[in-house]
Amino acid sequence: MKKIVILGGGGFIGGHLGRRLKHEGHHVRICDIKKHEYFDHNEICHEFIVGDLTDPSVVKLVVEEGVDEVYQLAADMGGALYIFTGEHDADVMHNSATINLNVARECVLKKVKKVFYSSSACMYPEHNQLDSDNPNCEESSAYPANPDSEYGWEKLFSERLYLAYNRNYDLNVRVARFHNIFGPQGTWMGGKEKSPAAMCRKVAEQNEGGQIEVWGNGKQTRSFLYIDECIEAVLKFMESDFFGPVNIGSEEMVSINELAQMAIDISQKNLEINNLEGQDFFDKYGFKCPLGVKGRNSHNKLYKDKMGWEVSQPLRVGMEKTYQWILKQVENKAVEHSI
Ligand code: NAD
Ligand code: GDD
């Protein structure tokens, strides 16, 4: 049994990770600034500490001597609307960098045996993601650096921070770059949701014969990894001797309109896609359409070579489970509003 600390375990990936590690018999302590919205705490951990990890005294309290593994997932983050409008840039950089500065140092002081850091595909250079059909997100393409968001720059900085602690203080780190992870118990409304959840919600909320709004021309591409495969990939990476950075994502690239159509097909409703872009988007919302890069796909050769394992579940399988869960949330909300 390992003593495990999950920072940001009140969030989507951290909650799922906690559930898996607790189920495997490990002792799990979570710290997050908020409680988990969709998991009962007993299901995901033994101890849940509500605290702000930008405060070094909280990190000191949470990361104790004798901890085997720390999973650092806490970040000020969200989907396209949160990270590409520029509205939250200063907070995203300040909050996430401060958390990472606190955590890396504390892990050295407390002699934590292994630390996982969740970076993002958003750290890859924009110039390699301009062609929606042929993006390049191979790990070796990271430099010269040119991320298209401050969120991506912070991730790049923090990757380097953990790797520097590895070189100078022997901190045993594992750095992964997640590519759009999705699934049940994730953010599905409120402005921080990513496209898979947004498509499922918009479809679930629509009546037969209606329209769903998709930002941009819908030709921008992404790949999406289902949460269970993400957790499996993280744990296999932690067991390996390789410390990365390595991509954790799917290589099944689709356009956003294909993703939207998939959600529509799953619902078995007859709905149209309304692509809202440019001036039309601005006229409706008063700010530029948050699009991000034109194309992005995970490149999994390094992960396969080092871990001898690959993700394999088709996107459609994960989208079906996610749609059913979001449909339930939408129905519950409707009931809430009606009483
Ligand atoms: P999430 O937002 O659901 O979880 C992050 C958690 O961090 C939240 O619960 C939040 O409350 C917590 N947090 C934020 N600031 C904090 C603070 N000051 N103190 C304590 N807790 C704080 O996001 P997620 O999807 O679970 O992502 C987990 C990690 O993976 C993040 O670092 C994210 O940047 C990274 N990542 C996720 C994706 C994805 O598609 N989900 C892709 C790339 C990278
Ligand atoms: N969120 C959202 N909601 N996106 C939409 C919508 C919508 O209703 N309609 C169209 N899109 C488009 C966005 O404009 C963007 O071009 C694309 O769908 C993907 O958006 P997201 O899924 O929100 O984000 P992302 O893939 O650009 O970036 C995400 O993945 C990174 C890792 O790959 C973010 O979650 C980052 O935080 C994460 O690090």
mmCIF file of C-alpha atoms and ligand atoms in Angstrom, residues 7-15 31-36 49-55 58 72-78 95-96 99-100 116-122 151 154-155 176-182 185-187 192 194 225 227 248, ligand 1:
data_model
loop_
_atom_site.group_PDB
_atom_site.id
_atom_site.type_symbol
_atom_site.label_atom_id
_atom_site.label_comp_id
_atom_site.label_asym_id
_atom_site.label_seq_id
_atom_site.Cartn_x
_atom_site.Cartn_y
_atom_site.Cartn_z
ATOM 1 C CA LEU A 7 -3.345 17.714 -5.596
ATOM 2 C CA GLY A 8 -6.380 18.953 -7.527
ATOM 3 C CA GLY A 9 -8.232 15.746 -6.673
ATOM 4 C CA GLY A 10 -11.470 17.697 -6.396
ATOM 5 C CA GLY A 11 -11.349 18.015 -10.184
ATOM 6 C CA PHE A 12 -12.135 15.737 -13.094
ATOM 7 C CA ILE A 13 -8.934 13.715 -13.658
ATOM 8 C CA GLY A 14 -7.890 13.803 -9.988
ATOM 9 C CA GLY A 15 -11.252 12.407 -8.863
ATOM 10 C CA CYS A 31 -6.197 18.488 -1.508
ATOM 11 C CA ASP A 32 -8.282 20.884 -3.572
ATOM 12 C CA ILE A 33 -9.618 24.396 -3.185
ATOM 13 C CA LYS A 34 -13.138 22.996 -3.573
ATOM 14 C CA LYS A 35 -14.994 19.764 -2.862
ATOM 15 C CA HIS A 36 -15.682 17.346 -5.708
ATOM 16 C CA ILE A 49 -8.337 18.557 2.629
ATOM 17 C CA VAL A 50 -9.942 21.731 1.322
ATOM 18 C CA GLY A 51 -7.116 24.240 0.903
ATOM 19 C CA ASP A 52 -5.516 26.717 -1.466
ATOM 20 C CA LEU A 53 -2.273 25.311 -2.841
ATOM 21 C CA THR A 54 -0.991 28.761 -3.797
ATOM 22 C CA ASP A 55 -0.473 29.120 -0.039
ATOM 23 C CA VAL A 58 -1.174 24.497 2.889
ATOM 24 C CA GLN A 72 0.131 17.314 -9.164
ATOM 25 C CA LEU A 73 -3.058 18.018 -11.130
ATOM 26 C CA ALA A 74 -4.123 21.296 -9.534
ATOM 27 C CA ALA A 75 -4.289 24.141 -12.040
ATOM 28 C CA ASP A 76 -6.339 27.177 -12.936
ATOM 29 C CA MET A 77 -7.700 25.819 -16.194
ATOM 30 C CA GLY A 78 -10.614 25.317 -18.550
ATOM 31 C CA ASN A 95 -2.079 30.624 -9.693
ATOM 32 C CA SER A 96 -0.750 27.605 -11.538
ATOM 33 C CA ILE A 99 1.156 26.031 -7.011
ATOM 34 C CA ASN A 100 3.948 24.334 -8.957
ATOM 35 C CA PHE A 116 3.632 13.216 -11.428
ATOM 36 C CA TYR A 117 3.097 16.538 -13.205
ATOM 37 C CA SER A 118 0.263 17.083 -15.676
ATOM 38 C CA SER A 119 1.368 19.341 -18.491
ATOM 39 C CA SER A 120 -0.743 19.975 -21.585
ATOM 40 C CA ALA A 121 -0.669 19.724 -25.357
ATOM 41 C CA CYS A 122 -1.257 23.478 -25.191
ATOM 42 C CA TYR A 151 -1.918 28.624 -20.138
ATOM 43 C CA GLU A 154 2.807 28.272 -17.815
ATOM 44 C CA LYS A 155 2.708 24.532 -18.526
ATOM 45 C CA ALA A 176 3.013 14.023 -19.110
ATOM 46 C CA ARG A 177 1.355 16.236 -21.717
ATOM 47 C CA PHE A 178 -2.391 15.531 -21.714
ATOM 48 C CA HIS A 179 -4.382 15.947 -24.931
ATOM 49 C CA ASN A 180 -8.012 16.881 -24.242
ATOM 50 C CA ILE A 181 -9.250 14.307 -21.734
ATOM 51 C CA PHE A 182 -13.011 13.772 -21.476
ATOM 52 C CA GLN A 185 -17.773 13.562 -13.821
ATOM 53 C CA GLY A 186 -16.006 16.296 -15.821
ATOM 54 C CA THR A 187 -16.971 19.964 -16.161
ATOM 55 C CA LYS A 192 -14.783 25.885 -18.327
ATOM 56 C CA LYS A 194 -14.202 21.510 -23.209
ATOM 57 C CA LEU A 225 -8.846 10.658 -24.787
ATOM 58 C CA ILE A 227 -10.718 9.298 -18.864
ATOM 59 C CA ILE A 248 -0.913 11.090 -23.127
HETATM 60 P P1 NAD B 1 -10.019 20.324 -13.276
HETATM 61 O O1 NAD B 1 -10.179 21.799 -13.409
HETATM 62 O O2 NAD B 1 -11.238 19.486 -13.232
HETATM 63 O O3 NAD B 1 -9.106 19.988 -12.017
HETATM 64 C C1 NAD B 1 -8.132 20.868 -11.529
HETATM 65 C C2 NAD B 1 -8.399 21.053 -10.053
HETATM 66 O O4 NAD B 1 -7.416 21.931 -9.517
HETATM 67 C C3 NAD B 1 -9.781 21.685 -9.765
HETATM 68 O O5 NAD B 1 -10.564 20.832 -8.976
HETATM 69 C C4 NAD B 1 -9.446 22.966 -9.038
HETATM 70 O O6 NAD B 1 -10.349 23.316 -8.018
HETATM 71 C C5 NAD B 1 -8.064 22.638 -8.470
HETATM 72 N N1 NAD B 1 -7.355 23.873 -8.135
HETATM 73 C C6 NAD B 1 -7.213 24.980 -8.899
HETATM 74 N N2 NAD B 1 -6.562 25.918 -8.211
HETATM 75 C C7 NAD B 1 -6.290 25.403 -6.983
HETATM 76 C C8 NAD B 1 -5.670 25.922 -5.820
HETATM 77 N N3 NAD B 1 -5.158 27.160 -5.783
HETATM 78 N N4 NAD B 1 -5.574 25.120 -4.745
HETATM 79 C C9 NAD B 1 -6.088 23.867 -4.749
HETATM 80 N N5 NAD B 1 -6.702 23.334 -5.827
HETATM 81 C C10 NAD B 1 -6.804 24.099 -6.923
HETATM 82 O O7 NAD B 1 -9.086 19.883 -14.492
HETATM 83 P P2 NAD B 1 -8.703 18.425 -14.995
HETATM 84 O O8 NAD B 1 -9.311 18.264 -16.328
HETATM 85 O O9 NAD B 1 -8.939 17.416 -13.946
HETATM 86 O O10 NAD B 1 -7.131 18.627 -15.223
HETATM 87 C C11 NAD B 1 -6.169 18.193 -14.278
HETATM 88 C C12 NAD B 1 -4.791 18.647 -14.736
HETATM 89 O O11 NAD B 1 -4.517 18.167 -16.048
HETATM 90 C C13 NAD B 1 -4.635 20.172 -14.811
HETATM 91 O O12 NAD B 1 -3.337 20.506 -14.417
HETATM 92 C C14 NAD B 1 -4.815 20.473 -16.276
HETATM 93 O O13 NAD B 1 -4.168 21.667 -16.669
HETATM 94 C C15 NAD B 1 -4.173 19.249 -16.910
HETATM 95 N N6 NAD B 1 -4.701 19.004 -18.257
HETATM 96 C C16 NAD B 1 -5.989 18.593 -18.414
HETATM 97 C C17 NAD B 1 -6.479 18.385 -19.700
HETATM 98 C C18 NAD B 1 -7.882 17.939 -19.946
HETATM 99 O O14 NAD B 1 -8.260 17.801 -21.106
HETATM 100 N N7 NAD B 1 -8.687 17.682 -18.911
HETATM 101 C C19 NAD B 1 -5.643 18.575 -20.802
HETATM 102 C C20 NAD B 1 -4.349 19.017 -20.585
HETATM 103 C C21 NAD B 1 -3.866 19.199 -19.301
#
